[in-house]
PDB file of C-alpha atoms in Angstrom:
ATOM      1  CA  MET U   1     -36.253  46.611 -46.663  1.00 59.00           C
ATOM      2  CA  GLY U   2     -37.378  47.179 -43.070  1.00 80.00           C
ATOM      3  CA  ALA U   3     -35.877  49.834 -40.869  1.00 83.00           C
ATOM      4  CA  ILE U   4     -34.503  47.319 -38.365  1.00 88.00           C
ATOM      5  CA  ARG U   5     -32.832  45.175 -41.018  1.00 91.00           C
ATOM      6  CA  ARG U   6     -31.361  48.265 -42.696  1.00 89.00           C
ATOM      7  CA  MET U   7     -30.044  49.510 -39.351  1.00 90.00           C
ATOM      8  CA  PHE U   8     -28.307  46.224 -38.477  1.00 91.00           C
ATOM      9  CA  GLU U   9     -26.891  45.686 -41.984  1.00 92.00           C
ATOM     10  CA  ASN U  10     -25.771  49.233 -42.845  1.00 91.00           C
ATOM     11  CA  GLY U  11     -25.560  50.996 -39.489  1.00 91.00           C
ATOM     12  CA  GLU U  12     -22.656  51.770 -37.216  1.00 93.00           C
ATOM     13  CA  SER U  13     -22.208  50.033 -33.890  1.00 94.00           C
ATOM     14  CA  GLY U  14     -20.306  50.353 -30.663  1.00 95.00           C
ATOM     15  CA  PHE U  15     -20.150  49.251 -27.053  1.00 96.00           C
ATOM     16  CA  VAL U  16     -20.481  51.259 -23.855  1.00 95.00           C
ATOM     17  CA  PHE U  17     -20.828  49.027 -20.807  1.00 95.00           C
ATOM     18  CA  PRO U  18     -23.451  47.559 -20.365  1.00 95.00           C
ATOM     19  CA  PHE U  19     -24.878  48.331 -23.833  1.00 96.00           C
ATOM     20  CA  ARG U  20     -24.102  47.300 -27.354  1.00 96.00           C
ATOM     21  CA  TYR U  21     -25.638  49.879 -29.628  1.00 96.00           C
ATOM     22  CA  VAL U  22     -26.360  50.084 -33.348  1.00 96.00           C
ATOM     23  CA  TRP U  23     -27.472  53.230 -35.133  1.00 94.00           C
ATOM     24  CA  PHE U  24     -28.277  54.313 -38.649  1.00 92.00           C
ATOM     25  CA  ALA U  25     -28.859  57.903 -39.765  1.00 89.00           C
ATOM     26  CA  GLU U  26     -29.979  59.227 -43.097  1.00 85.00           C
ATOM     27  CA  PRO U  27     -30.404  62.897 -44.017  1.00 78.00           C
ATOM     28  CA  ASP U  28     -34.066  63.691 -44.264  1.00 71.00           C
ATOM     29  CA  THR U  29     -36.305  66.721 -44.367  1.00 61.00           C
ATOM     30  CA  GLU U  30     -38.332  65.326 -41.501  1.00 74.00           C
ATOM     31  CA  ARG U  31     -36.534  64.908 -38.200  1.00 79.00           C
ATOM     32  CA  SER U  32     -37.378  61.698 -36.368  1.00 83.00           C
ATOM     33  CA  VAL U  33     -35.624  59.473 -33.860  1.00 87.00           C
ATOM     34  CA  GLU U  34     -36.721  55.877 -33.295  1.00 90.00           C
ATOM     35  CA  VAL U  35     -35.247  53.913 -30.393  1.00 93.00           C
ATOM     36  CA  MET U  36     -35.432  50.182 -29.727  1.00 94.00           C
ATOM     37  CA  CYS U  37     -34.481  48.761 -26.320  1.00 95.00           C
ATOM     38  CA  SER U  38     -33.673  45.072 -26.010  1.00 95.00           C
ATOM     39  CA  VAL U  39     -32.732  42.854 -23.076  1.00 95.00           C
ATOM     40  CA  PRO U  40     -31.904  39.362 -24.377  1.00 95.00           C
ATOM     41  CA  LYS U  41     -33.464  36.334 -22.747  1.00 95.00           C
ATOM     42  CA  LYS U  42     -30.039  34.704 -23.035  1.00 94.00           C
ATOM     43  CA  PHE U  43     -28.722  36.837 -20.160  1.00 92.00           C
ATOM     44  CA  HIS U  44     -31.888  37.346 -18.083  1.00 94.00           C
ATOM     45  CA  LYS U  45     -34.283  34.415 -18.021  1.00 95.00           C
ATOM     46  CA  ARG U  46     -36.928  36.029 -15.830  1.00 95.00           C
ATOM     47  CA  ALA U  47     -39.328  38.427 -17.541  1.00 96.00           C
ATOM     48  CA  ASN U  48     -39.574  40.733 -14.521  1.00 96.00           C
ATOM     49  CA  ARG U  49     -35.802  41.388 -14.686  1.00 95.00           C
ATOM     50  CA  ARG U  50     -35.919  42.015 -18.421  1.00 96.00           C
ATOM     51  CA  ASN U  51     -38.824  44.425 -17.931  1.00 96.00           C
ATOM     52  CA  LEU U  52     -37.002  46.255 -15.122  1.00 96.00           C
ATOM     53  CA  LEU U  53     -33.894  46.744 -17.249  1.00 96.00           C
ATOM     54  CA  ARG U  54     -35.933  47.783 -20.279  1.00 96.00           C
ATOM     55  CA  ARG U  55     -37.827  50.362 -18.175  1.00 96.00           C
ATOM     56  CA  ARG U  56     -34.568  51.756 -16.762  1.00 96.00           C
ATOM     57  CA  THR U  57     -33.157  52.079 -20.275  1.00 97.00           C
ATOM     58  CA  LYS U  58     -36.270  53.801 -21.642  1.00 96.00           C
ATOM     59  CA  GLU U  59     -36.376  56.236 -18.728  1.00 96.00           C
ATOM     60  CA  ALA U  60     -32.691  57.077 -19.118  1.00 96.00           C
ATOM     61  CA  TYR U  61     -33.248  57.787 -22.817  1.00 95.00           C
ATOM     62  CA  ARG U  62     -36.395  59.830 -22.150  1.00 95.00           C
ATOM     63  CA  LEU U  63     -34.598  62.118 -19.713  1.00 95.00           C
ATOM     64  CA  GLN U  64     -31.536  62.611 -21.933  1.00 93.00           C
ATOM     65  CA  LYS U  65     -32.878  62.664 -25.487  1.00 89.00           C
ATOM     66  CA  GLU U  66     -32.237  66.421 -25.703  1.00 89.00           C
ATOM     67  CA  VAL U  67     -28.572  65.590 -26.391  1.00 87.00           C
ATOM     68  CA  LEU U  68     -29.593  64.455 -29.895  1.00 82.00           C
ATOM     69  CA  ARG U  69     -31.633  67.583 -30.625  1.00 75.00           C
ATOM     70  CA  ALA U  70     -28.496  69.681 -31.075  1.00 66.00           C
ATOM     71  CA  GLY U  71     -27.422  67.655 -34.130  1.00 64.00           C
ATOM     72  CA  SER U  72     -28.334  68.154 -37.766  1.00 67.00           C
ATOM     73  CA  PRO U  73     -31.790  67.154 -39.043  1.00 71.00           C
ATOM     74  CA  VAL U  74     -31.661  63.433 -39.722  1.00 81.00           C
ATOM     75  CA  ASN U  75     -33.839  60.375 -39.572  1.00 86.00           C
ATOM     76  CA  LEU U  76     -32.142  58.321 -36.836  1.00 88.00           C
ATOM     77  CA  ASP U  77     -32.751  54.699 -35.839  1.00 91.00           C
ATOM     78  CA  LEU U  78     -31.082  53.478 -32.641  1.00 93.00           C
ATOM     79  CA  ALA U  79     -30.989  50.065 -30.958  1.00 96.00           C
ATOM     80  CA  LEU U  80     -29.806  49.715 -27.361  1.00 96.00           C
ATOM     81  CA  ILE U  81     -29.024  46.092 -26.458  1.00 96.00           C
ATOM     82  CA  TYR U  82     -28.341  45.403 -22.782  1.00 96.00           C
ATOM     83  CA  SER U  83     -25.339  43.054 -22.725  1.00 94.00           C
ATOM     84  CA  SER U  84     -24.567  42.425 -19.063  1.00 94.00           C
ATOM     85  CA  LYS U  85     -25.585  39.439 -16.962  1.00 94.00           C
ATOM     86  CA  GLU U  86     -25.905  41.702 -13.907  1.00 94.00           C
ATOM     87  CA  VAL U  87     -28.844  43.921 -12.993  1.00 95.00           C
ATOM     88  CA  LEU U  88     -27.092  47.272 -12.746  1.00 95.00           C
ATOM     89  CA  PRO U  89     -28.457  50.338 -10.906  1.00 95.00           C
ATOM     90  CA  TYR U  90     -30.264  53.089 -12.776  1.00 96.00           C
ATOM     91  CA  LYS U  91     -27.364  55.518 -12.344  1.00 96.00           C
ATOM     92  CA  THR U  92     -25.012  53.216 -14.296  1.00 96.00           C
ATOM     93  CA  VAL U  93     -27.594  52.684 -17.044  1.00 96.00           C
ATOM     94  CA  ALA U  94     -28.270  56.431 -17.333  1.00 96.00           C
ATOM     95  CA  HIS U  95     -24.561  57.234 -17.537  1.00 97.00           C
ATOM     96  CA  ALA U  96     -24.051  54.682 -20.332  1.00 97.00           C
ATOM     97  CA  VAL U  97     -27.069  55.960 -22.299  1.00 96.00           C
ATOM     98  CA  ARG U  98     -25.756  59.515 -22.004  1.00 96.00           C
ATOM     99  CA  LYS U  99     -22.331  58.470 -23.339  1.00 96.00           C
ATOM    100  CA  ILE U 100     -23.993  56.687 -26.270  1.00 96.00           C
ATOM    101  CA  LEU U 101     -26.159  59.694 -27.138  1.00 93.00           C
ATOM    102  CA  GLU U 102     -23.178  62.054 -26.924  1.00 93.00           C
ATOM    103  CA  THR U 103     -21.142  59.769 -29.202  1.00 93.00           C
ATOM    104  CA  ILE U 104     -23.919  59.662 -31.804  1.00 92.00           C
ATOM    105  CA  ALA U 105     -24.514  63.426 -31.608  1.00 89.00           C
ATOM    106  CA  ALA U 106     -20.798  64.041 -32.185  1.00 89.00           C
ATOM    107  CA  ALA U 107     -20.812  61.731 -35.212  1.00 88.00           C
ATOM    108  CA  LEU U 108     -23.771  63.562 -36.756  1.00 82.00           C
TER     109      LEU U 108
END
C-alpha cells in the first residue's frame, strides 16, 4: 500500500483555516517527515494562483519545521490541502501552518 493511500485511510485529520490537513505517524528507527502541499483546481482555476499558494505553504513549512523536531522519533507523513477560495496573505498561511505543526507535535 502506498504512503499516500495509507495516510488518507488510516491517518488523523483536522482543519485550521485555510487548511485541511491529514497526517499519519508510525514509530520508526529512522526519523523522516514527508509533506505534501495541495491546492485543488476546484477552488483556484488558474495555475499561477495555485502555484503562488503552494509556494507560500512550502515556505511557511520550511521556516517552521523545527516545531516537529522536538517530538519523538517517528516516520511522519503530512498532507496540507488549501481549502479556501480566497488568496490569503503569507502571514495568514504561516500562522495556520504553525498551528498545524504545533497540534501534530503535541499529539506525538
